[in-house]
PDB file of C-alpha atoms in Angstrom:
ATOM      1  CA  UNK I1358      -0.576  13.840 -13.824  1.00 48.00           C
ATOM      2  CA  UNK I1359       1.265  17.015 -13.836  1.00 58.00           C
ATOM      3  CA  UNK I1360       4.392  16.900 -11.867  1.00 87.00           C
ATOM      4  CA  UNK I1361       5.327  17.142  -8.378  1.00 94.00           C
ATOM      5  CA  UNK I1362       8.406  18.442  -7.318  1.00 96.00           C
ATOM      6  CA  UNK I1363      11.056  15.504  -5.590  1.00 96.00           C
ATOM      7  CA  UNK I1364      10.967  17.167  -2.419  1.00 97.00           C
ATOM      8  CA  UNK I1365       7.416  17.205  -2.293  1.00 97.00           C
ATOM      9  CA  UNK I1366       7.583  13.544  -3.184  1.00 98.00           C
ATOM     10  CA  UNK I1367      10.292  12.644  -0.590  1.00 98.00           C
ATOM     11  CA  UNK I1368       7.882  14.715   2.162  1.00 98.00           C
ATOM     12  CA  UNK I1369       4.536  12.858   1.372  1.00 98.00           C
ATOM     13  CA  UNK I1370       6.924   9.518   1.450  1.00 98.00           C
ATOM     14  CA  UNK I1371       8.555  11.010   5.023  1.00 98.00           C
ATOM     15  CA  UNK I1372       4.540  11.089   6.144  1.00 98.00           C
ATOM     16  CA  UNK I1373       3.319   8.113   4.814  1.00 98.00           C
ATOM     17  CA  UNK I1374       6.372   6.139   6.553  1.00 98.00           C
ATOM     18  CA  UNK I1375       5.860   7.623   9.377  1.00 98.00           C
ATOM     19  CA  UNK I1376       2.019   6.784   9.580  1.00 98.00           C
ATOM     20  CA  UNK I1377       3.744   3.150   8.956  1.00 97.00           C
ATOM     21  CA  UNK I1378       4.938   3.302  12.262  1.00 96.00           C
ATOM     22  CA  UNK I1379       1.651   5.484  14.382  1.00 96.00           C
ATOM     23  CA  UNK I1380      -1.260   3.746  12.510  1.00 95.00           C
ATOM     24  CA  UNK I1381      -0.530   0.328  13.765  1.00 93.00           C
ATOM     25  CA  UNK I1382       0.019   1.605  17.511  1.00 91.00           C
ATOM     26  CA  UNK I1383      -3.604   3.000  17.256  1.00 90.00           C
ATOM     27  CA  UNK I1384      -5.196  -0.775  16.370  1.00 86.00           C
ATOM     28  CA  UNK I1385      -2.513  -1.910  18.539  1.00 79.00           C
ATOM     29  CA  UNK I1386      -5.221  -2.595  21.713  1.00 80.00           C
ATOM     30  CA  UNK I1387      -7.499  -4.624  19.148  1.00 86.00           C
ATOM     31  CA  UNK I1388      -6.041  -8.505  19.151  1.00 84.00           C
ATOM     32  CA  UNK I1389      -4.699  -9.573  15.674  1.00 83.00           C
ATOM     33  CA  UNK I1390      -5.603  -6.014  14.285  1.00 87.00           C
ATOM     34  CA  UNK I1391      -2.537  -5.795  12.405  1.00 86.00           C
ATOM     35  CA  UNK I1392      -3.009  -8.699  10.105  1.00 87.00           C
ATOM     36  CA  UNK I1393      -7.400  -7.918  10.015  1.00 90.00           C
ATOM     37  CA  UNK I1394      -7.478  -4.576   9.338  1.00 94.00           C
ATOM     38  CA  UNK I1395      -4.225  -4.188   8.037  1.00 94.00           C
ATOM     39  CA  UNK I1396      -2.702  -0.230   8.956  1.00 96.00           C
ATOM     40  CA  UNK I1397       0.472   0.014   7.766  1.00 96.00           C
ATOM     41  CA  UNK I1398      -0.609  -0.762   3.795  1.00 97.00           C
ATOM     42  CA  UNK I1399      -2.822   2.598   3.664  1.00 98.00           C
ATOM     43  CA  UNK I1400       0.164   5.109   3.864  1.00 98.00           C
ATOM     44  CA  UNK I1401       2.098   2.632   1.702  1.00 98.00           C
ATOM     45  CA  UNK I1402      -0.515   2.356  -1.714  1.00 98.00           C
ATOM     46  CA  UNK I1403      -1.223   6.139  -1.143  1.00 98.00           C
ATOM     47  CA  UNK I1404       2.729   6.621  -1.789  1.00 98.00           C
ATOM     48  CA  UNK I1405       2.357   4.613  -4.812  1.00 98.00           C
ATOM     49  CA  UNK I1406      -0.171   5.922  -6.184  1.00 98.00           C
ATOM     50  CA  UNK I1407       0.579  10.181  -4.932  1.00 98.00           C
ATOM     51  CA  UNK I1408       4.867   9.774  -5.482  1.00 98.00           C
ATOM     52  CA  UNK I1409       5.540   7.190  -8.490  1.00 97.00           C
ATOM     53  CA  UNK I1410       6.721   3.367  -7.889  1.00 98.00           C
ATOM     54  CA  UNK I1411      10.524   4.745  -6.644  1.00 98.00           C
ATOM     55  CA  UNK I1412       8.922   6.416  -3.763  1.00 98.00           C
ATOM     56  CA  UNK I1413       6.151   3.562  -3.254  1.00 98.00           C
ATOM     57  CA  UNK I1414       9.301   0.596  -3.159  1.00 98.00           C
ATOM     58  CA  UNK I1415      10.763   3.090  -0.662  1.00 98.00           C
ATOM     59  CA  UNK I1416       8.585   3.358   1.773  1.00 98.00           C
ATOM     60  CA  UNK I1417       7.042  -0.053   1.369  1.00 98.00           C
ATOM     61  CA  UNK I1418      10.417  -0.911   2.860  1.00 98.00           C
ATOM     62  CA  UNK I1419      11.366   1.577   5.294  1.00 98.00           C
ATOM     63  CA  UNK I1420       8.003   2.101   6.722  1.00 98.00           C
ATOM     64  CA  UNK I1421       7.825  -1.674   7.546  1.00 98.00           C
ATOM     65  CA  UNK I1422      11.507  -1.633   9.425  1.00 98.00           C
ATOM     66  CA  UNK I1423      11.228   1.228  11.144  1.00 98.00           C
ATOM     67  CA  UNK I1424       8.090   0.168  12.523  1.00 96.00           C
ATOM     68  CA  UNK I1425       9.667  -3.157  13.898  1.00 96.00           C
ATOM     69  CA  UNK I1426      13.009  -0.857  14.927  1.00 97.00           C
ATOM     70  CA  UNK I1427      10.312   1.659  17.019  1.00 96.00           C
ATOM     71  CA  UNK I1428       7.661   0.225  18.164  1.00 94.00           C
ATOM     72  CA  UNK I1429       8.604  -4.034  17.735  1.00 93.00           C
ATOM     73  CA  UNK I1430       5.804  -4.575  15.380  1.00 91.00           C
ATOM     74  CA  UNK I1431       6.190  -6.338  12.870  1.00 93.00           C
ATOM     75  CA  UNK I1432       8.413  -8.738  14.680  1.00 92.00           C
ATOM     76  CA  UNK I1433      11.853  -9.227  13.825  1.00 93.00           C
ATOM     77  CA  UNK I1434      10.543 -12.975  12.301  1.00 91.00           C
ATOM     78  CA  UNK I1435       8.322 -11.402   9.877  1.00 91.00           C
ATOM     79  CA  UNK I1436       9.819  -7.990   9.241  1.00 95.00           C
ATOM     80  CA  UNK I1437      11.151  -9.437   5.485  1.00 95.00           C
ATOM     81  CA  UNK I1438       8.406 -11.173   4.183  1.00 92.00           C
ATOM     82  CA  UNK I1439       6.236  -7.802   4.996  1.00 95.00           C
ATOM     83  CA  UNK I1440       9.075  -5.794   3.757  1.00 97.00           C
ATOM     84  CA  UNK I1441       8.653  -8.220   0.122  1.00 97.00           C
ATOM     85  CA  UNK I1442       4.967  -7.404  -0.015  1.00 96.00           C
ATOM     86  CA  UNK I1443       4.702  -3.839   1.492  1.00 98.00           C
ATOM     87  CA  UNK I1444       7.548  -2.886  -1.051  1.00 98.00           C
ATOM     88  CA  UNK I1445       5.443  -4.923  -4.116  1.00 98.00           C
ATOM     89  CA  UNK I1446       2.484  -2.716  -2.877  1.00 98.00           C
ATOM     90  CA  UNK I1447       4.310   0.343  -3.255  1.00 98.00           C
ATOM     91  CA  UNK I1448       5.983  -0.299  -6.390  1.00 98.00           C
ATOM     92  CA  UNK I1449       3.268  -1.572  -8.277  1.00 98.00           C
ATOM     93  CA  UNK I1450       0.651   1.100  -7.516  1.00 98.00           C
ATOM     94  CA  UNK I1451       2.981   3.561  -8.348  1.00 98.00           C
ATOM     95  CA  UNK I1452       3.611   1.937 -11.437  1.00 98.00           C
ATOM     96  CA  UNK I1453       0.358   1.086 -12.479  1.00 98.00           C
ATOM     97  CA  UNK I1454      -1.127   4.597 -11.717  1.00 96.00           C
ATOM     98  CA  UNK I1455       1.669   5.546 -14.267  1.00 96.00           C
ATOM     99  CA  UNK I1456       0.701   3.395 -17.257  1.00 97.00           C
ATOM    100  CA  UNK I1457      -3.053   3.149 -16.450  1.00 97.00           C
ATOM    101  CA  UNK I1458      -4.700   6.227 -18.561  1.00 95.00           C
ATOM    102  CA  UNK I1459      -8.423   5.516 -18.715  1.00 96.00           C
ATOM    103  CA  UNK I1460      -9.379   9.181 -18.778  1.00 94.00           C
ATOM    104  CA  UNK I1461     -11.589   8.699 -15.368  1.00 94.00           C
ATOM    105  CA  UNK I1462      -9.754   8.637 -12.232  1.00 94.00           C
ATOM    106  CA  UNK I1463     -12.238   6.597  -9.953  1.00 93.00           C
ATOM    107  CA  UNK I1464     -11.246   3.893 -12.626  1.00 96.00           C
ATOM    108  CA  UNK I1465      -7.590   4.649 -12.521  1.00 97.00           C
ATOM    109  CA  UNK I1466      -7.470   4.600  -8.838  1.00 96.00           C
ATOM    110  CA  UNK I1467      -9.368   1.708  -8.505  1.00 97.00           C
ATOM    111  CA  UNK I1468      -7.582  -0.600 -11.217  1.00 98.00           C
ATOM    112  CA  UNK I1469      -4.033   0.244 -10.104  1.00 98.00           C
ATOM    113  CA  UNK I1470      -4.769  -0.134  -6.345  1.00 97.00           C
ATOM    114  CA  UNK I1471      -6.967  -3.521  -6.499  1.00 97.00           C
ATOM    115  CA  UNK I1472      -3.844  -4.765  -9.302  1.00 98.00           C
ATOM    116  CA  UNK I1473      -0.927  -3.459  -6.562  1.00 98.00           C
ATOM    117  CA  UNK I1474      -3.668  -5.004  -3.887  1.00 97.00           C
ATOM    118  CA  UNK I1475      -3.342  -8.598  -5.774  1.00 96.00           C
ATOM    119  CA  UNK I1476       0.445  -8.751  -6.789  1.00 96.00           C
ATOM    120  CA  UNK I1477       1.485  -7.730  -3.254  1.00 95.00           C
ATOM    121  CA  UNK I1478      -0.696 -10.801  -1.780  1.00 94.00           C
ATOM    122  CA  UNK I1479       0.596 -12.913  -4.430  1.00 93.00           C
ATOM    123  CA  UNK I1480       3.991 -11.859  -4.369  1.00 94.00           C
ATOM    124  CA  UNK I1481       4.262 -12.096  -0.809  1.00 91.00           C
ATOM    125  CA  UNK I1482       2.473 -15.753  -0.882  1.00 88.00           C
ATOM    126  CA  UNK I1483       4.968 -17.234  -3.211  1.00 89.00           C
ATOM    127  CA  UNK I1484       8.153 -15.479  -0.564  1.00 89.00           C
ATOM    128  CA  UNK I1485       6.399 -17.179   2.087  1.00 86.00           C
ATOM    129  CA  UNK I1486       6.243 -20.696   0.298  1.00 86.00           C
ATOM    130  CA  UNK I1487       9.619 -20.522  -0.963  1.00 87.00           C
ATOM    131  CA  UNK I1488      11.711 -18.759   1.324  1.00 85.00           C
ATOM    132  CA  UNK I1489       9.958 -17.837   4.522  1.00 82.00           C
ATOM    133  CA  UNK I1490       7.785 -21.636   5.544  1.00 79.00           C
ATOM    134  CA  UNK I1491       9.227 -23.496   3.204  1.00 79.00           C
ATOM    135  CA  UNK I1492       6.417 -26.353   2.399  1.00 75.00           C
ATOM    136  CA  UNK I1493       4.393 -24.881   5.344  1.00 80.00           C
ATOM    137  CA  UNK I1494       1.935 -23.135   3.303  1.00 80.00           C
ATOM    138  CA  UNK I1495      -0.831 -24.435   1.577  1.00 80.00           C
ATOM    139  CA  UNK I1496      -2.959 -22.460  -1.213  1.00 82.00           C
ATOM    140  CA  UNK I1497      -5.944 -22.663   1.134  1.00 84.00           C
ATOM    141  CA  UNK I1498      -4.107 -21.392   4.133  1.00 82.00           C
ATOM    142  CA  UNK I1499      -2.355 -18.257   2.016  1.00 81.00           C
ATOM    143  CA  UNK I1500      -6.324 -17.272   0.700  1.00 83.00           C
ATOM    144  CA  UNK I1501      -7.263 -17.629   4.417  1.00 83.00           C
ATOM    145  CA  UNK I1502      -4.254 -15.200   5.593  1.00 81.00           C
ATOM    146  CA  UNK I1503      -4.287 -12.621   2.857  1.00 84.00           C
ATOM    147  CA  UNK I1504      -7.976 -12.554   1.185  1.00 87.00           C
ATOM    148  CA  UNK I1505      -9.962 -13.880   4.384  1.00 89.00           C
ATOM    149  CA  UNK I1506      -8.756 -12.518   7.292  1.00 89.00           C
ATOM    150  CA  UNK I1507      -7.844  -9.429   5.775  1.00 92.00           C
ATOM    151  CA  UNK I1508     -11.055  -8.551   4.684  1.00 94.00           C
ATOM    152  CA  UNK I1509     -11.816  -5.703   6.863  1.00 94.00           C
ATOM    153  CA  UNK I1510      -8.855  -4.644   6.059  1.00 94.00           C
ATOM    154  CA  UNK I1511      -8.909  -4.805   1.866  1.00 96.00           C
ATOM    155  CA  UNK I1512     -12.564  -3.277   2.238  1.00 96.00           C
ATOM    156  CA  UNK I1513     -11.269   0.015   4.249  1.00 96.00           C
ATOM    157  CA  UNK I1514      -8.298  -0.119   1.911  1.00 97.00           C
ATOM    158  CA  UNK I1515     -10.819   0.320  -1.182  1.00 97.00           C
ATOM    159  CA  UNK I1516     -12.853   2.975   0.582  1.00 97.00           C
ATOM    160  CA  UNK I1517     -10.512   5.581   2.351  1.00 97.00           C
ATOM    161  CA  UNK I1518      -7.375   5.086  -0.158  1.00 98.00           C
ATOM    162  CA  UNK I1519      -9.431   6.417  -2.891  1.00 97.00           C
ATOM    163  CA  UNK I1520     -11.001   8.657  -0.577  1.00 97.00           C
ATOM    164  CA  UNK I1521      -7.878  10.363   0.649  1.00 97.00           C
ATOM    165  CA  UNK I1522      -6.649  10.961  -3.071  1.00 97.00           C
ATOM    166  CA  UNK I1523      -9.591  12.673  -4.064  1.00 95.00           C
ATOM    167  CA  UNK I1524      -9.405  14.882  -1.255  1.00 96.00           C
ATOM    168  CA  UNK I1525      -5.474  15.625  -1.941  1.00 96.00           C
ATOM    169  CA  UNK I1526      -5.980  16.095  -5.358  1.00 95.00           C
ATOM    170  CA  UNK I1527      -9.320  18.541  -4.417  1.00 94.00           C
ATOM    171  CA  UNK I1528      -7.626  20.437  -2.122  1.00 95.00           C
ATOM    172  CA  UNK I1529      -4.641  21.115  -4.792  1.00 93.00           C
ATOM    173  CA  UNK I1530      -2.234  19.444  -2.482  1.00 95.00           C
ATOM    174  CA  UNK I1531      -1.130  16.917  -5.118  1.00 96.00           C
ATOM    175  CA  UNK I1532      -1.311  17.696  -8.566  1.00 95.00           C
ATOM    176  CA  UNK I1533      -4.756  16.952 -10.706  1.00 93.00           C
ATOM    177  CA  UNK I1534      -4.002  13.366 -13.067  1.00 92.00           C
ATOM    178  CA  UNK I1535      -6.249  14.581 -15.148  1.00 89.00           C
ATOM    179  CA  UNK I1536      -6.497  18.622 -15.032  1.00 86.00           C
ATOM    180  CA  UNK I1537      -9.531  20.564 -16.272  1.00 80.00           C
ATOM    181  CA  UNK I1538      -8.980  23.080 -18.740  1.00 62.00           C
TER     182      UNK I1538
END
């Protein structure tokens, strides 16, 4: 990908934290919204994968807490372990869209978001049976949670993150990963 300025960078990360903190409000009428269809991870893998893994981890963090500072949501009780696996979401797809080189950027895309998609879930499973509900978690209830549940969400995450890319990268906002000559 060619390169993008660090200001640019920090601005796209300023916008995608603070759609960490307007997206929810908008599902915010829908009961349990948050954890189905899962808002505040689209501005957060689009950081990844746009600004590099520094930026992702940023905003994977900040966009969480200053959600919960602002609006209350994600409460106070559950603001860390969605820091851990917003912040594993961000660092990963920005890292993966790094090292991933397939030549075809539907494949790129797809690869490091549905990898980031994974070791966030997983990452965040193994916080919450360790640190968070210590022996309160079972295998089948973390699938339920993160895979079942949040099916609505992982499906709009596949469609509109790649999407939204495409369109950036069309539109020469963000630089082409792979430029035509």
């Amino acid at each position: 990908m060619n390169k993008m300025s660090a200001v640019k960078k920090s601005i796209i990360t300023a916008v995608c934290i603070a759609l960490c903190v307007v997206l929810p409000q908008a599902f915010h009428a829908i009961p349990n919204a948050g954890s189905i269809y899962l808002p505040m991870h689209i501005p957060i893998l689009l950081c990844g994968l746009l600004c590099g893994w520094h930026f992702g981890a940023v905003c994977g963090i900040a966009g969480p807490l200053l959600s919960s500072l602002f609006t209350g949501m994600p409460p106070a009780a559950m603001l860390p372990q969605m820091m851990i696996e917003c912040c594993v979401y961000g660092l990963i797809a920005g890292i993966m869209m790094k090292l991933i080189k397939t030549k075809n950027l539907y494949a790129d895309l797809y690869t490091s978001l549905i990898i980031a998609m994974l070791f966030g879930r997983i990452i965040a499973g193994i916080a919450k049976a360790l640190i968070f509900a210590r022996g309160e978690i079972t295998i089948a209830a973390w699938a339920a949670s993160y895979f079942v549940t949040s099916l609505p969400g992982i499906i709009i995450q596949l469609v509109l993150i790649p999407t939204i890319v495409f369109a950036l990268m069309k539109a020469n906002l963000v630089p082409q990963k792979y430029p035509k000559n």
